[in-house]
Coordinates of C-alpha atoms in Angstrom, one line a residue:
M97 CA -1.5 -6.0 1.8
A98 CA -3.3 -3.1 2.1
K99 CA -5.1 -1.7 5.5
F100 CA -7.0 0.5 7.3
N101 CA -8.1 3.0 4.8
L102 CA -8.4 6.5 6.4
L103 CA -11.7 7.1 4.1
E104 CA -13.2 4.0 5.8
E105 CA -11.9 3.5 8.8
P106 CA -12.8 5.9 11.9
W107 CA -10.1 7.8 13.3
I108 CA -10.8 11.1 13.7
P109 CA -12.5 12.0 16.9
V110 CA -15.7 14.5 16.9
R111 CA -18.2 15.5 18.9
E112 CA -22.0 14.7 17.7
G113 CA -25.1 14.9 20.0
G114 CA -23.5 15.4 22.7
R115 CA -20.8 12.2 22.8
V116 CA -17.1 12.1 21.3
R117 CA -16.7 9.5 18.9
E118 CA -14.3 8.4 15.8
V119 CA -15.3 8.9 12.4
S120 CA -13.6 8.0 9.2
L121 CA -12.7 10.8 6.8
W122 CA -15.1 10.3 4.6
E123 CA -18.3 10.4 7.1
A124 CA -16.4 13.7 8.6
L125 CA -16.6 15.5 5.4
V126 CA -20.2 13.9 4.5
R127 CA -21.5 14.9 8.1
A128 CA -20.2 17.6 8.5
P129 CA -23.3 19.7 9.1
A130 CA -24.4 17.1 12.1
I131 CA -21.3 17.0 13.6
E132 CA -20.6 19.8 16.0
R133 CA -16.5 20.0 16.0
I134 CA -13.4 18.0 15.9
E135 CA -13.1 16.8 19.7
T136 CA -9.6 16.2 20.7
P137 CA -7.7 17.1 23.7
S138 CA -4.3 17.8 21.6
P139 CA -4.1 21.1 20.0
L140 CA -1.7 19.9 17.5
E141 CA -4.3 17.0 16.4
E142 CA -7.1 19.6 16.2
A143 CA -5.1 21.8 13.6
A144 CA -3.4 19.0 11.5
L145 CA -6.9 17.4 11.3
H146 CA -8.6 20.5 9.9
R147 CA -5.8 21.1 7.4
L148 CA -6.0 17.7 6.3
L149 CA -10.0 17.8 5.5
L150 CA -9.4 21.4 4.2
A151 CA -7.0 20.4 2.0
V152 CA -9.3 17.5 0.4
L153 CA -12.0 19.7 0.1
Y154 CA -9.8 22.5 -2.0
R155 CA -9.1 19.7 -4.4
A156 CA -12.9 17.8 -4.7
L157 CA -15.2 20.8 -4.7
P158 CA -15.3 23.1 -7.5
P159 CA -13.4 26.2 -6.9
V160 CA -14.4 28.5 -4.1
G161 CA -13.1 31.5 -6.4
G162 CA -14.2 34.3 -3.9
F163 CA -16.5 35.6 -1.0
W164 CA -19.7 34.9 -3.0
D165 CA -19.0 31.4 -3.8
A166 CA -18.0 30.8 -0.3
L167 CA -21.3 32.4 0.7
D168 CA -23.0 30.4 -1.5
L169 CA -21.3 27.3 -0.2
L170 CA -22.2 28.3 3.1
E171 CA -25.9 28.6 2.6
R172 CA -26.2 25.7 0.7
G173 CA -25.3 24.1 4.0
E174 CA -23.5 20.9 2.8
F175 CA -21.1 19.7 0.8
D176 CA -21.5 18.2 -2.7
S177 CA -21.3 14.3 -1.7
K178 CA -21.1 13.4 -5.3
A179 CA -18.0 15.7 -5.9
L180 CA -16.4 14.4 -2.9
E181 CA -17.4 10.4 -4.1
G182 CA -15.9 10.8 -7.5
Y183 CA -12.5 12.6 -6.2
L184 CA -12.3 10.4 -3.1
S185 CA -13.1 7.4 -5.0
R186 CA -10.2 8.1 -7.6
F187 CA -8.0 8.5 -4.8
H188 CA -9.3 6.1 -2.8
D189 CA -6.1 3.6 -2.8
R190 CA -4.0 6.6 -1.4
F191 CA -5.8 6.5 1.9
Y192 CA -4.4 3.2 3.1
L193 CA -2.2 3.8 6.4
F194 CA -0.6 0.5 5.4
H195 CA 0.2 -0.3 1.8
E196 CA 2.8 -2.1 0.1
E197 CA 3.2 0.7 -2.7
A198 CA 1.8 3.8 -1.4
P199 CA 0.8 4.1 2.3
F200 CA -0.7 7.7 3.4
L201 CA 2.1 10.4 3.9
Q202 CA 4.7 8.0 4.5
I203 CA 7.2 6.2 2.2
P204 CA 7.0 2.1 1.8
D205 CA 10.8 1.3 1.2
L206 CA 12.0 3.3 4.0
P207 CA 14.6 1.2 5.5
T208 CA 13.6 -0.5 8.9
K209 CA 17.2 -0.7 10.5
D210 CA 17.2 1.5 13.5
P211 CA 13.8 1.6 14.0
L212 CA 12.5 4.6 16.5
P213 CA 9.6 4.7 18.8
W214 CA 6.4 5.6 17.2
A215 CA 5.9 8.3 20.3
K216 CA 8.8 10.4 18.5
L217 CA 6.0 11.7 16.2
L218 CA 4.3 13.3 19.2
P219 CA 5.9 16.4 20.8
E220 CA 3.3 15.4 24.0
M221 CA 5.3 12.0 24.2
A222 CA 8.6 11.6 25.9
S223 CA 11.4 10.3 23.3
G224 CA 14.5 11.7 21.8
N225 CA 14.8 15.6 22.3
N226 CA 11.2 15.8 23.5
P227 CA 11.0 16.5 27.3
T228 CA 8.2 15.1 29.2
L229 CA 5.4 17.4 29.4
F230 CA 2.3 15.7 29.7
D231 CA 3.8 12.0 29.4
H232 CA 5.9 9.7 31.4
T233 CA 6.6 7.2 28.4
T234 CA 10.2 5.9 28.1
E235 CA 11.9 4.8 25.1
A236 CA 12.2 1.0 26.7
N237 CA 8.6 0.6 27.2
V238 CA 6.6 2.2 24.5
P239 CA 3.1 1.5 24.4
L240 CA 1.7 -0.1 21.1
A241 CA -0.4 2.9 19.2
A242 CA -3.7 1.7 18.0
Y243 CA -4.3 2.5 13.9
A244 CA -6.2 5.5 14.9
Q245 CA -3.9 7.0 16.9
A246 CA -0.6 6.5 14.6
A247 CA -2.7 7.5 11.9
R248 CA -3.3 11.2 13.9
A249 CA 0.4 11.2 15.3
L250 CA 1.3 10.5 11.7
L251 CA -0.5 13.5 10.5
V252 CA 0.4 16.0 13.5
H253 CA 4.4 15.1 12.8
Q254 CA 4.4 16.1 9.1
A255 CA 2.7 19.3 10.5
Y256 CA 5.3 20.3 13.2
A257 CA 8.2 18.3 13.0
P258 CA 11.1 21.0 13.8
G259 CA 13.9 21.3 12.0
G260 CA 17.2 19.9 13.4
L261 CA 19.7 17.3 13.1
L262 CA 18.6 13.9 11.2
K263 CA 21.4 12.2 9.9
R264 CA 20.0 9.6 8.0
L265 CA 19.9 8.6 4.4
G266 CA 22.6 11.5 3.5
V267 CA 20.9 14.1 5.0
T268 CA 22.4 15.8 8.3
S269 CA 19.5 18.0 9.1
A270 CA 16.0 18.7 8.3
K271 CA 14.1 22.1 7.9
D272 CA 11.0 23.0 10.2
A273 CA 7.7 21.2 8.9
P274 CA 5.1 24.2 8.0
L275 CA 3.7 25.2 11.3
A276 CA 6.7 23.9 13.8
R277 CA 6.9 27.6 14.8
P278 CA 4.0 29.7 13.8
A279 CA 0.8 29.7 15.6
A280 CA -2.4 28.5 13.5
F281 CA -5.6 30.6 13.2
L282 CA -8.6 28.3 13.1
V283 CA -12.1 30.4 13.2
V284 CA -14.4 27.6 15.0
G285 CA -18.3 27.8 13.3
E286 CA -21.5 26.3 14.8
N287 CA -21.1 23.2 13.1
L288 CA -17.7 21.3 11.3
F289 CA -19.4 22.1 7.9
Q290 CA -19.6 25.7 8.8
T291 CA -15.9 25.4 10.6
L292 CA -14.2 24.0 7.2
V293 CA -16.0 26.6 4.9
L294 CA -15.2 29.6 7.0
N295 CA -11.2 28.1 7.0
L296 CA -11.7 27.6 3.2
V297 CA -9.7 30.9 2.0
P298 CA -10.2 31.2 -1.6
Q299 CA -6.7 30.4 -3.4
K300 CA -5.6 30.9 -6.7
D301 CA -3.9 27.5 -7.1
P302 CA -4.3 25.1 -4.2
G303 CA -1.3 23.2 -5.0
V304 CA -1.5 19.5 -5.9
P305 CA -1.9 17.3 -2.5
V306 CA 1.1 14.3 -2.3
W307 CA -1.8 11.7 -2.6
E308 CA -2.4 12.9 -6.3
L309 CA 1.6 12.3 -7.1
P310 CA 3.2 9.7 -7.8
P311 CA 4.2 7.6 -4.3
L312 CA 7.5 8.7 -2.8
R313 CA 10.0 6.1 -2.6
T314 CA 13.4 6.2 -0.5
Q315 CA 15.6 7.3 -3.7
D316 CA 13.2 10.3 -3.9
V317 CA 14.1 11.6 -0.3
A318 CA 17.7 10.4 0.3
G319 CA 20.0 13.4 0.2
H320 CA 17.6 15.7 -0.4
A321 CA 16.8 14.8 -3.7
T322 CA 13.2 15.8 -3.9
K323 CA 12.9 19.7 -3.1
W324 CA 8.9 20.7 -3.8
P325 CA 8.1 25.0 -3.7
L326 CA 6.4 25.6 -0.4
Q327 CA 3.2 26.9 -2.1
G328 CA -0.5 26.1 -2.4
A329 CA -3.1 25.5 0.7
A330 CA -3.7 21.8 -0.7
R331 CA -0.3 20.7 -0.9
V332 CA 1.2 22.8 2.3
Y333 CA -1.6 21.5 4.5
A334 CA -0.2 17.9 3.7
W335 CA 3.4 18.3 3.3
P336 CA 5.3 15.5 3.7
S337 CA 8.2 17.2 6.1
R338 CA 9.8 13.6 7.5
G339 CA 10.2 10.1 5.7
V340 CA 8.0 8.0 7.8
L341 CA 7.3 4.4 7.7
L342 CA 4.8 2.9 10.4
L343 CA 5.7 -0.6 11.4
D344 CA 2.5 -2.6 11.6
E345 CA 2.5 -5.4 14.8
G346 CA -0.8 -6.6 13.5
S347 CA -2.7 -4.9 16.0
G348 CA -0.9 -1.6 16.2
V349 CA 2.0 0.4 15.9
R350 CA 5.3 0.5 18.1
A351 CA 8.0 1.2 16.1
I352 CA 8.7 3.5 13.2
A353 CA 11.0 3.8 10.1
Y354 CA 12.1 7.3 10.0
G355 CA 14.3 9.7 7.3
P356 CA 14.5 12.6 5.6
G357 CA 11.1 13.9 3.4
V358 CA 10.7 16.7 0.8
E359 CA 12.5 19.5 1.3
P360 CA 10.6 22.8 1.1
L361 CA 11.5 25.7 -1.0
E362 CA 10.3 28.7 0.4
V363 CA 8.8 30.9 -2.3
G364 CA 6.8 33.6 -0.1
F365 CA 3.8 31.8 -0.1
R366 CA 1.9 33.0 3.3
D367 CA 0.0 29.9 4.9
P368 CA -3.7 31.3 5.4
M369 CA -3.9 30.0 8.5
V370 CA -0.7 32.1 10.0
A371 CA -0.2 35.7 11.0
H372 CA 2.5 37.9 10.3
R373 CA 4.1 40.8 12.4
L374 CA 6.9 43.5 11.5
D375 CA 9.9 42.8 13.5
A376 CA 12.3 45.2 15.1
K377 CA 14.8 44.3 12.3
G378 CA 12.0 45.7 9.5
Q379 CA 11.4 41.6 8.4
V380 CA 8.0 40.5 8.2
S381 CA 7.6 36.7 10.4
P382 CA 4.8 34.1 11.4
L383 CA 3.4 35.3 14.9
R384 CA 4.7 32.1 17.3
L385 CA 3.1 31.4 21.0
S386 CA 5.4 32.1 23.7
V387 CA 6.6 30.2 26.7
E388 CA 6.7 33.4 28.8
K389 CA 2.8 35.2 27.8
S390 CA -0.3 34.2 26.6
F391 CA -1.1 35.0 23.1
W392 CA -3.1 37.8 23.5
R393 CA -0.8 40.1 24.5
D394 CA 0.9 39.8 20.7
F395 CA -2.8 40.6 19.0
S396 CA -1.7 44.2 18.2
A397 CA 1.2 42.9 16.4
M398 CA -1.0 41.7 13.6
L399 CA -2.4 44.7 13.5
P400 CA -1.9 46.3 10.0
A401 CA -1.2 49.6 11.6
A402 CA 1.6 48.2 13.4
G403 CA 2.6 46.7 10.3
G404 CA 1.6 43.2 10.5
S405 CA -1.2 41.0 9.0
F406 CA -4.1 39.2 10.0
P407 CA -4.2 35.5 9.3
A408 CA -6.2 35.1 6.0
T409 CA -8.7 32.6 7.7
L410 CA -9.5 35.0 10.1
A411 CA -10.4 37.9 7.3
H412 CA -12.1 35.6 5.3
A413 CA -14.4 33.9 8.2
L414 CA -15.2 36.9 10.0
R415 CA -16.6 38.4 6.9
L416 CA -18.7 35.4 5.8
A417 CA -19.9 34.9 9.3
E418 CA -20.6 39.1 9.6
E419 CA -23.1 38.2 6.9
L420 CA -24.7 35.3 7.8
G421 CA -24.9 36.4 11.6
L422 CA -22.9 33.0 12.6
R423 CA -21.7 32.8 16.2
R424 CA -18.0 32.1 16.1
E425 CA -14.5 31.7 17.9
L426 CA -11.1 31.7 17.3
R427 CA -8.9 28.7 18.7
V428 CA -5.0 29.3 18.3
P429 CA -3.2 25.9 18.9
G430 CA 0.6 25.7 18.6
Q431 CA 3.9 24.8 20.0
V432 CA 6.7 26.3 21.4
S433 CA 10.0 25.2 20.5
D434 CA 13.3 26.1 21.1
Q435 CA 15.6 24.8 18.1
A436 CA 14.6 21.0 18.1
K437 CA 13.5 20.9 21.9
V438 CA 9.5 21.3 22.4
L439 CA 8.8 23.3 25.3
D440 CA 5.5 23.8 25.3
V441 CA 2.3 22.6 23.6
R442 CA -1.2 24.4 23.9
R443 CA -4.6 25.9 22.5
E444 CA -5.9 29.4 23.2
V445 CA -9.8 30.0 22.5
Y446 CA -11.2 33.6 21.8
P447 CA -14.4 35.0 21.1
L448 CA -15.0 36.6 17.7
P449 CA -17.8 39.7 18.4
Q450 CA -19.1 41.1 15.4
G451 CA -17.2 44.1 14.1
F452 CA -13.9 42.7 15.7
L453 CA -12.0 44.0 12.4
S454 CA -13.4 47.1 12.0
P455 CA -10.9 50.5 12.3
V456 CA -12.7 51.3 15.4
A457 CA -12.1 48.2 16.9
E458 CA -8.7 47.4 16.0
E459 CA -8.1 50.8 17.6
L460 CA -9.1 49.9 20.7
L461 CA -7.6 46.5 20.7
Q462 CA -4.1 48.5 20.3
K463 CA -4.9 51.1 22.8
G464 CA -6.1 48.5 25.3
L465 CA -3.2 46.5 24.6
E466 CA -0.5 48.9 25.3
L467 CA -2.4 50.3 28.2
A468 CA -1.9 46.5 29.5
E469 CA 1.6 46.5 28.6
E470 CA 2.4 50.0 30.3
V471 CA 1.0 49.3 33.2
G472 CA 3.0 46.0 33.1
R473 CA 6.4 48.0 32.5
A474 CA 5.2 50.1 35.8
L475 CA 4.6 46.8 37.6
S476 CA 8.4 45.8 36.6
G477 CA 9.4 48.8 38.1
V478 CA 7.4 48.5 41.2
A479 CA 8.9 44.7 41.8
R480 CA 12.7 46.1 41.4
R481 CA 11.9 48.9 43.6
V482 CA 10.7 46.5 46.3
A483 CA 13.8 43.9 45.6
Q484 CA 16.5 47.3 46.1
G485 CA 14.5 48.0 49.4
L486 CA 15.3 44.4 50.7
L487 CA 18.6 43.7 49.4
G488 CA 20.3 46.9 48.5
D489 CA 22.2 47.2 45.3
K490 CA 24.6 45.3 45.6
D491 CA 24.3 42.2 43.2
P492 CA 22.2 42.9 40.1
E493 CA 21.8 39.0 39.5
E494 CA 20.7 38.6 43.0
L495 CA 18.3 41.2 42.9
R496 CA 17.0 40.0 39.3
R497 CA 16.3 36.8 40.8
F498 CA 14.4 37.9 43.7
Q499 CA 12.3 40.5 41.5
D500 CA 11.2 37.7 39.6
S501 CA 10.0 35.6 42.6
L502 CA 7.8 38.0 43.4
P503 CA 4.2 37.2 42.5
L504 CA 3.0 40.8 40.9
L505 CA 3.7 40.4 37.6
R506 CA 2.6 36.7 37.2
L507 CA -0.6 37.8 39.1
Y508 CA -1.4 40.7 37.0
W509 CA -1.0 38.6 33.6
A510 CA -3.0 36.1 35.1
E511 CA -5.9 38.4 35.8
L512 CA -6.0 40.0 32.4
D513 CA -5.7 36.5 31.0
G514 CA -9.4 35.6 32.2
R515 CA -10.5 39.4 31.5
F516 CA -9.4 40.2 28.0
P517 CA -12.1 37.6 26.3
Q518 CA -14.8 39.9 27.7
F519 CA -12.5 42.9 26.2
L520 CA -12.7 41.4 22.8
E521 CA -16.6 40.7 23.1
K522 CA -16.9 44.3 24.0
L523 CA -15.0 46.2 21.6
A524 CA -17.7 46.8 18.9
G525 CA -19.9 48.3 21.5
P526 CA -19.8 51.3 23.8
G527 CA -17.7 51.7 26.8
A528 CA -15.2 48.9 25.7
M529 CA -12.2 50.9 26.6
D530 CA -14.0 52.1 30.0
F531 CA -14.3 48.5 30.9
W532 CA -10.7 47.6 30.1
R533 CA -9.2 50.4 31.7
E534 CA -11.2 49.6 35.0
E535 CA -10.3 45.9 34.8
V536 CA -6.2 46.6 34.2
R537 CA -6.5 48.9 37.4
R538 CA -8.1 46.1 39.5
A539 CA -5.3 43.6 38.5
A540 CA -2.6 45.2 39.2
L541 CA -4.2 46.5 42.4
R542 CA -5.2 43.1 43.2
A543 CA -1.6 41.5 42.2
W544 CA -0.5 44.2 44.4
E545 CA -2.5 43.4 47.5
E546 CA -1.4 39.7 47.2
T547 CA 2.4 40.4 46.6
R548 CA 2.1 42.7 49.9
A549 CA 0.7 39.3 51.8
F550 CA 3.4 36.9 50.3
L551 CA 6.4 39.4 51.1
G552 CA 6.3 39.0 55.3
T553 CA 6.0 41.7 58.0
E554 CA 9.2 42.2 59.6
G555 CA 10.5 45.8 59.7
R556 CA 12.7 45.7 56.7
H557 CA 9.6 44.0 54.5
L558 CA 7.0 46.7 55.4
K559 CA 9.8 49.3 54.5
A560 CA 10.4 47.9 51.0
L561 CA 6.8 47.2 50.8
A562 CA 5.9 51.5 51.9
E563 CA 8.7 52.2 49.0
G564 CA 7.1 49.8 46.3
E565 CA 3.5 51.1 47.3
R566 CA 4.8 54.8 46.6
V567 CA 6.3 54.1 43.4
M568 CA 3.1 51.9 42.4
G569 CA 0.7 54.9 43.4
S570 CA 3.1 57.5 41.0
A571 CA 3.2 54.8 38.1
L572 CA -0.6 54.5 38.1
A573 CA -1.4 57.9 38.5
P574 CA -1.1 59.5 35.1
T575 CA -3.5 56.9 33.8
W576 CA -6.3 56.7 36.8
G577 CA -5.6 60.0 38.5
K578 CA -5.9 59.6 42.1
E579 CA -7.9 56.4 41.8
G580 CA -4.9 54.7 40.6
K581 CA -3.4 55.0 44.6
T582 CA -3.1 52.1 46.3
P583 CA -5.8 51.3 49.1

């Protein structure tokens, strides 16, 4: 029996009129001008839900052929409800979460032997390879997921499932889902309508999404029987990375049948939401989030001068927003994984000032980031000298552990994490570099003061600190002259 149609049932969390509520997919698109934004604590949900809405728009609306089409759409202030209604009514039956022949983004005849807990769909929940990040669920005590929650989890898994061992239906391993490793770039406008148009990057061929194709069956995915080119935003944004079947218990979902999905064929397609960098081997690769550092420290890697490329969403959205003077911000959601194990899930938010992509702003941004890294390397040398002052040179590994235990670098980068958004806001105006140079200097000095307090007051500590202070003054002097000396 068909049940829980995503076009009609509330399942997408949004902020509207100062409160958060769930709306259907249809309501999210038709009422997009009145909705402030998609509001979810999960960074991965935020990206996956936007990508689904964009995939629908790519197919339902007349093609956005370029900048002027997008500008016309923004100035119209709403989506064409007749076009949306006509399209979604054609595929209405393909959006049921539970359906005997075509459950949404699932495989209806997937073997139900050896089911898995539904928590496997979310990296934030403890299951299988997922470490306990924010949740202490055990596989022996899996809570019942409401249908809306299960629908969002399904969408997240199809976008973010990391590659690795599978061992089902003749398949031993599966490849990464489209966003398993890269960070996604989402430009957010003043309401959901603006956000969607800003990220609706013109596509020559957006591809055919899975709901327009005959429903996948088990025989289509067993042994990697089906391989599709990973191409076209509408197709890639709703890619069936894994075979999943939600097992309905009547009032929710506790388990899933699981297997391989469609095998992606790499064809050189660049996901519009992904930035790229030139790595040390001269190869172009997607930018990723890191456990060790905030994403802003990699901003320079995507600058064209460094051989990188901005995500298409960013370039498209900034040109549109600047033409109309719209307020916008940049959100970078993503996960960090090691092989198939997810280590972190987070979202970083940055302002996007006018002129962000101008040549002058790009140059200032690159210089500012180089300065921060240069001082960071100098502080690393200071920490090493302090460690040597206390422990000598007898055991390099012990020295490294002690050096890492000092708060110097952690505090320095934490200070700059909080200051970098202000630097971005000032990029297109006068005095940006002077502001940043002063913030970097202050961050270094504050971190050093905290390190002094941390280390202790015995004679050997004071001797090591004096040596560290001397090295620090020498390291900072070329940048700030006498002002670089520690107090």
